[in-house]
Coordinates of C-alpha atoms in Angstrom, one line a residue:
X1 CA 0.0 0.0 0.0
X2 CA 1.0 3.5 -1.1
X3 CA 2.2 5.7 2.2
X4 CA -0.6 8.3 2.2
X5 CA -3.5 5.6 1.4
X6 CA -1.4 3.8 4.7
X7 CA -1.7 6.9 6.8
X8 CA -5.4 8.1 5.6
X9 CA -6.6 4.2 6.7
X10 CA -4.8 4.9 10.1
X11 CA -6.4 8.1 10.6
X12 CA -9.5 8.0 9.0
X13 CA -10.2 3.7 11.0
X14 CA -9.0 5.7 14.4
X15 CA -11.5 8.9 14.2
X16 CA -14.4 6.2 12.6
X17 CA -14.2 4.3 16.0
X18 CA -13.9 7.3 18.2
X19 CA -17.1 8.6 17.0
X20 CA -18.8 5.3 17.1
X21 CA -18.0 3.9 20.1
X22 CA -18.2 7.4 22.2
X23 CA -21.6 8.4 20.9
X24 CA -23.4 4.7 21.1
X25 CA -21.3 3.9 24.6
X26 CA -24.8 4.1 26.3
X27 CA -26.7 1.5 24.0
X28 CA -23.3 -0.3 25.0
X29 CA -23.9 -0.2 28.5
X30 CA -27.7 -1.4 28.4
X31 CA -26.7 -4.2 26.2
X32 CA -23.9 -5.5 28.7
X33 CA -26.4 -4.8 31.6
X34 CA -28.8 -7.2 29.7
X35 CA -26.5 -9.8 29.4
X36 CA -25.1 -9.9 32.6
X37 CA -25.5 -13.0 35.4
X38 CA -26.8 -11.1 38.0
X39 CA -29.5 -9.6 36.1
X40 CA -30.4 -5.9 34.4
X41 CA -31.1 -3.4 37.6
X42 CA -28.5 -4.9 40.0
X43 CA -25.9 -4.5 36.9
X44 CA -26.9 -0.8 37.5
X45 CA -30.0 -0.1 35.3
X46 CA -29.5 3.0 33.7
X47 CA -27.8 4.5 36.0
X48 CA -24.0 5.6 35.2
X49 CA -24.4 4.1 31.4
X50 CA -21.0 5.9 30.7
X51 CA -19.6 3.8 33.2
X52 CA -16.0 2.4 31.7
X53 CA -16.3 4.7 29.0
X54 CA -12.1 5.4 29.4
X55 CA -11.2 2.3 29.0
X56 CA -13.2 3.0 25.5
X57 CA -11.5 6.1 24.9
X58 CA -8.1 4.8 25.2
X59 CA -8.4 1.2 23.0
X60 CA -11.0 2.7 20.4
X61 CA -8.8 4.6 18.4
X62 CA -5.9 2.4 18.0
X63 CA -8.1 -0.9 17.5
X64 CA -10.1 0.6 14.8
X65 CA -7.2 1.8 13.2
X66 CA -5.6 -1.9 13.3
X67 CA -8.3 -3.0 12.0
X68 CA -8.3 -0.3 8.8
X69 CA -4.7 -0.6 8.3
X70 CA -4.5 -4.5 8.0
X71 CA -8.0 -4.6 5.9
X72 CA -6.3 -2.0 3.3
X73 CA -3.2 -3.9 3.7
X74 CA -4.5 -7.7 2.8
X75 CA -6.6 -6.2 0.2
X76 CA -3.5 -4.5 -1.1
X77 CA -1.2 -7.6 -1.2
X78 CA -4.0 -9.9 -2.7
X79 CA -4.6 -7.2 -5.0
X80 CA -7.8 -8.5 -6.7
X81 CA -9.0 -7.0 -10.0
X82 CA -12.5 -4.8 -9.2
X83 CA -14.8 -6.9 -11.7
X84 CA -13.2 -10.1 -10.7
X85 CA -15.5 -12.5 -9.1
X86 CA -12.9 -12.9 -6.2
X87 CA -13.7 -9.6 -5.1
X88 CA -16.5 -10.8 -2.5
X89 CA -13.9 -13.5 -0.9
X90 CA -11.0 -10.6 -1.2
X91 CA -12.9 -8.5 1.2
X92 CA -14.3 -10.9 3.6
X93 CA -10.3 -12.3 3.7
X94 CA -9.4 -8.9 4.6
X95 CA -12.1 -7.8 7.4
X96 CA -11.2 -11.0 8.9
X97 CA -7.7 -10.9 9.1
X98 CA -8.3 -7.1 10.3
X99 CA -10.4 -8.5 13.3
X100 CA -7.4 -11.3 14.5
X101 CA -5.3 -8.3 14.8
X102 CA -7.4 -5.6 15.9
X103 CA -9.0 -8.2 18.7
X104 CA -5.5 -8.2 20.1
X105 CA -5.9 -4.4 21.6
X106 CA -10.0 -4.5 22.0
X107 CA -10.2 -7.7 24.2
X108 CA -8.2 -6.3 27.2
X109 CA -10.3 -2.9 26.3
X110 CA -13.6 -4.9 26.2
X111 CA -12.6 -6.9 29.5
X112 CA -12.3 -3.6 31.6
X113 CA -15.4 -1.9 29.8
X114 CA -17.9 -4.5 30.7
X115 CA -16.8 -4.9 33.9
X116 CA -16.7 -1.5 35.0
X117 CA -20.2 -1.4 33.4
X118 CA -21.7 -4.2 35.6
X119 CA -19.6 -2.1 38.8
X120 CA -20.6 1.6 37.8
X121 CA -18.7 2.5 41.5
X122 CA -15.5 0.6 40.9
X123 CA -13.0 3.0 38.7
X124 CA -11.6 1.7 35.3
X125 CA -7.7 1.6 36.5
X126 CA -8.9 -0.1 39.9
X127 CA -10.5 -2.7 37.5
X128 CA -7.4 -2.9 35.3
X129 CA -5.1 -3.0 38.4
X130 CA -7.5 -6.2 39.9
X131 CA -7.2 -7.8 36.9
X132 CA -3.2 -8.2 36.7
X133 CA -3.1 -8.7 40.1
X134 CA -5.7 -11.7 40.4
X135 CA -5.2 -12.7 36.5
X136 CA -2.3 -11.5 35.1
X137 CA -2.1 -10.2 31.0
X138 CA -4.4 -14.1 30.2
X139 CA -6.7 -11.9 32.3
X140 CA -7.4 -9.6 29.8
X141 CA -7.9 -12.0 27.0
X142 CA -11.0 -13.0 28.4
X143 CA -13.3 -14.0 25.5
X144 CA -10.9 -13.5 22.7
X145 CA -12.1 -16.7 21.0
X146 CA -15.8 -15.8 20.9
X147 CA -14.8 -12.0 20.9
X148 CA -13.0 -13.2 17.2
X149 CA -15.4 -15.5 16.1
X150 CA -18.4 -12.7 16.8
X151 CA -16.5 -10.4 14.6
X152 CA -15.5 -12.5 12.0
X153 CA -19.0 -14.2 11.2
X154 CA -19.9 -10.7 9.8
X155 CA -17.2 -8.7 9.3
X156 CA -17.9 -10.0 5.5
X157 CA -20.1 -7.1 5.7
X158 CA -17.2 -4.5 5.5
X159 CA -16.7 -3.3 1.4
X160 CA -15.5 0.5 0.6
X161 CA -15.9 -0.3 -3.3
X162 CA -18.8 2.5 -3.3
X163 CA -19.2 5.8 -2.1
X164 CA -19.5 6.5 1.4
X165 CA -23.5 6.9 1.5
X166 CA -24.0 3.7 0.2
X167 CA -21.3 2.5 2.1
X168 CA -23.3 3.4 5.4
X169 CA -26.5 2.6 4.3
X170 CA -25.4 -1.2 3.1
X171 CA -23.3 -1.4 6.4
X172 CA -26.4 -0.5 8.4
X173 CA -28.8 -2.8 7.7
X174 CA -26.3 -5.6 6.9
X175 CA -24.7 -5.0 10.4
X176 CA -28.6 -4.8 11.8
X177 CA -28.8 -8.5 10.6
X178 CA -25.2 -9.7 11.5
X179 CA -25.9 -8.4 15.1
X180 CA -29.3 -10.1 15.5
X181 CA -27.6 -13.2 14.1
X182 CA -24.4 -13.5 16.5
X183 CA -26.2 -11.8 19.6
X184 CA -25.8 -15.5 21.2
X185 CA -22.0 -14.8 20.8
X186 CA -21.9 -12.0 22.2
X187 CA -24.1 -13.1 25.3
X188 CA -21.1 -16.0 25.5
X189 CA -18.6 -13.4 25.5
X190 CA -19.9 -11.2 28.1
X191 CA -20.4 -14.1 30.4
X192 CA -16.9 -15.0 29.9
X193 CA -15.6 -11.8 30.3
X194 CA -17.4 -11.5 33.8
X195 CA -17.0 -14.1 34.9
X196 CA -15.4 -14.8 38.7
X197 CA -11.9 -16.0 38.3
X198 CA -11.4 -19.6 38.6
X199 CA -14.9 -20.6 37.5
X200 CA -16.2 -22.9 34.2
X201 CA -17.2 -20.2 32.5
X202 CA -14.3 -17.7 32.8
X203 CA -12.3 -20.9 31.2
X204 CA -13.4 -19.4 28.0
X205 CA -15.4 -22.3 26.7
X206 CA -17.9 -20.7 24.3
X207 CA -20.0 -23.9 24.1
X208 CA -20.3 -24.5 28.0
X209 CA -21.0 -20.9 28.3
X210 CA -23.6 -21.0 26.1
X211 CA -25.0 -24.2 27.6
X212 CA -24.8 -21.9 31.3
X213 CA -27.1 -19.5 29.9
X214 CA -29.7 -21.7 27.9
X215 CA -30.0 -23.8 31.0
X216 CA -30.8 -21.2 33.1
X217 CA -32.5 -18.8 31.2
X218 CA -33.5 -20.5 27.8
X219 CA -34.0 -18.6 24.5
X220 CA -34.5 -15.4 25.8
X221 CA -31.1 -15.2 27.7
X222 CA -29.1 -16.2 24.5
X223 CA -30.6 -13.2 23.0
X224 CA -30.4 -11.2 25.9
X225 CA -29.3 -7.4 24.8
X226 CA -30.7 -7.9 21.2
X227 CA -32.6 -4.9 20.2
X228 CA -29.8 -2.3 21.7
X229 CA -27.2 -4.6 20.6
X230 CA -28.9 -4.3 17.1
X231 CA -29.7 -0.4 17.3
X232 CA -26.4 0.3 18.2
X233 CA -24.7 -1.9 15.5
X234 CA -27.0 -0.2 12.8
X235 CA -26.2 3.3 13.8
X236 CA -22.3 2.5 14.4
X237 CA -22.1 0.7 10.9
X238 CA -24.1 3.7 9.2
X239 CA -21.8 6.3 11.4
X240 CA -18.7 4.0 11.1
X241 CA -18.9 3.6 7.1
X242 CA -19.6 7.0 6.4
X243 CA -17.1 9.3 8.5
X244 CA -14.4 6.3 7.8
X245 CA -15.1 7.1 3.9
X246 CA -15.3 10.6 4.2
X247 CA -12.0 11.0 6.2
X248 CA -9.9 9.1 4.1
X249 CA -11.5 11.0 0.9
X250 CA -10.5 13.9 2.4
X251 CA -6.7 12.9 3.9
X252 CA -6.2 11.7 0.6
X253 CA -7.3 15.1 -1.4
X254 CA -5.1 17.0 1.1
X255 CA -1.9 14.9 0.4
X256 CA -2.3 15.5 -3.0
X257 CA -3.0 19.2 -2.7
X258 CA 0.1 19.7 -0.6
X259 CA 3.3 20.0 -2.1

C-alpha cells in the first residue's frame, strides 16, 4: 500500500471508531447490563451508562485503526481486479484478518469496559489493576475466541468499493442482521468476560458458556441485549462507514494538494 492511502486508513479507521464507540457507549452499556449474570437493575439499570467509557476512549482509536490498516493492507497484497468475481472472498479475507489483529488491543479494552459497566462505582484503572493482580495479561484476554469468532461471522459485511453513503447505508442494515444473528456470541462473550476468576465459565469455553445461559435462562437469555445490541450496530455501521469514507476521501485530497 502506497504511504498516504497507509496513513489516511490509520487516521481516517481511528476517528471512525472514536465517534462510534463514544456516541453509542450508552446502548453499549444497556446491552452488557442485559446480558449480565446477576441480572439488568442490579448491573446498574440506567444508571451511570458511561460507566468504563475510558477504557473506550483509550483502546477505540488504536483498534479501529488496526483493524483499517491490515484490511487496506490484505486487500492491497492480494490485490484483486474490481470486476473479478474474487472480489467478494478478497474483502471478507481482509475484514477478517483485520479482526485477529485488531482483537488483540479491543479484548483487554472490552474486559475492563464490561466490567466497570456491571460495577458503575468501581473505577476503570482499579479494575485494570485487579485484573493483573488476580489474572495476570491471560486476564485480559477473556473471551478472545468468541470475541474473534463474533466479529468474524460478519465482518464479510465491511466493502468501501462505493461511495460513502451507500457504504453506510449497506453497512447498516447488513450489520442490523449480523448483530441479531451473532447476539448468542456476544451473550457468551460477556459471560466469559465477567465471569469470577477460577470458574467454568471464565475458562473461555464458548460452548459451556452457552450451555450456562440456555440452562438457566433459555432462549430469551441467548438473545439477551438484542434490540440495543442491534440499534447500536445499525447506527455505528451507518456512522462507522460514512465518516471512515469521508476522512480518508478527504486525507487523501489534502496529500495531493500539498506540495
Amino acid at each position: 500500500m502506497d504511504r498516504p492511502g497507509f496513513t489516511a486508513s490509520l487516521v481516517a479507521g481511528g476517528v471512525a471508531g472514536v465517534s462510534v464507540d463514544l456516541i453509542l457507549f450508552p446502548l453499549d452499556t444497556i446491552k452488557t447490563r442485559l446480558q449480565s449474570p446477576q441480572g439488568f437493575y442490579k448491573a446498574g439499570g440506567f444508571y451511570g451508562v458511561y460507566a468504563g467509557v475510558p477504557s473506550t476512549a483509550i483502546g477505540s482509536f488504536p483498534n479501529a485503526a488496526a483493524f483499517f490498516v491490515t484490511y487496506e493492507y490484505v486487500k492491497w497484497i492480494l490485490h484483486t481486479d474490481s470486476s473479478s468475481y474474487l472480489m467478494p472472498v478478497t474483502h471478507m479475507l481482509a475484514a477478517s484478518v483485520g479482526e485477529v489483529v485488531a482483537c488483540l488491543i479491543r479484548v483487554p479494552s472490552e474486559v475492563v469496559k464490561q466490567r466497570a459497566q456491571v460495577s458503575a462505582s468501581s473505577g476503570t484503572f482499579h479494575i485494570f489493576s485487579n485484573i493483573l493482580c488476580q489474572e495476570g495479561i491471560q486476564g485480559l484476554y477473556r473471551g478472545y475466541k468468541s470475541t474473534v469468532l463474533r466479529e468474524a461471522l460478519w465482518s464479510w459485511r465491511q466493502d468501501h468499493v462505493v461511495d460513502s453513503w451507500q457504504s453506510a447505508v449497506c453497512g447498516a442494515f447488513a450489520g442490523g442482521f449480523a448483530a441479531a444473528v451473532t447476539t448468542p456470541l456476544d451473550v457468551a462473550k460477556t459471560r466469559i468476560m465477567l465471569a469470577k476468576a477460577g470458574s467454568s465459565t471464565a475458562s473461555g469455553n464458548i460452548l459451556s458458556a452457552l450451555h450456562a445461559v440456555w440452562r438457566t435462562q433459555g432462549l430469551s437469555g441467548l438473545f439477551a441485549g438484542v434490540f440495543p445490541r442491534m440499534a447500536a450496530i445499525s447506527l455505528g455501521g451507518f456512522i462507522f462507514l460514512g465518516v471512515y469514507d469521508q476522512t480518508r476521501s478527504f486525507l487523501l485530497e489534502l496529500g495531493r494538494e500539498s506540495p
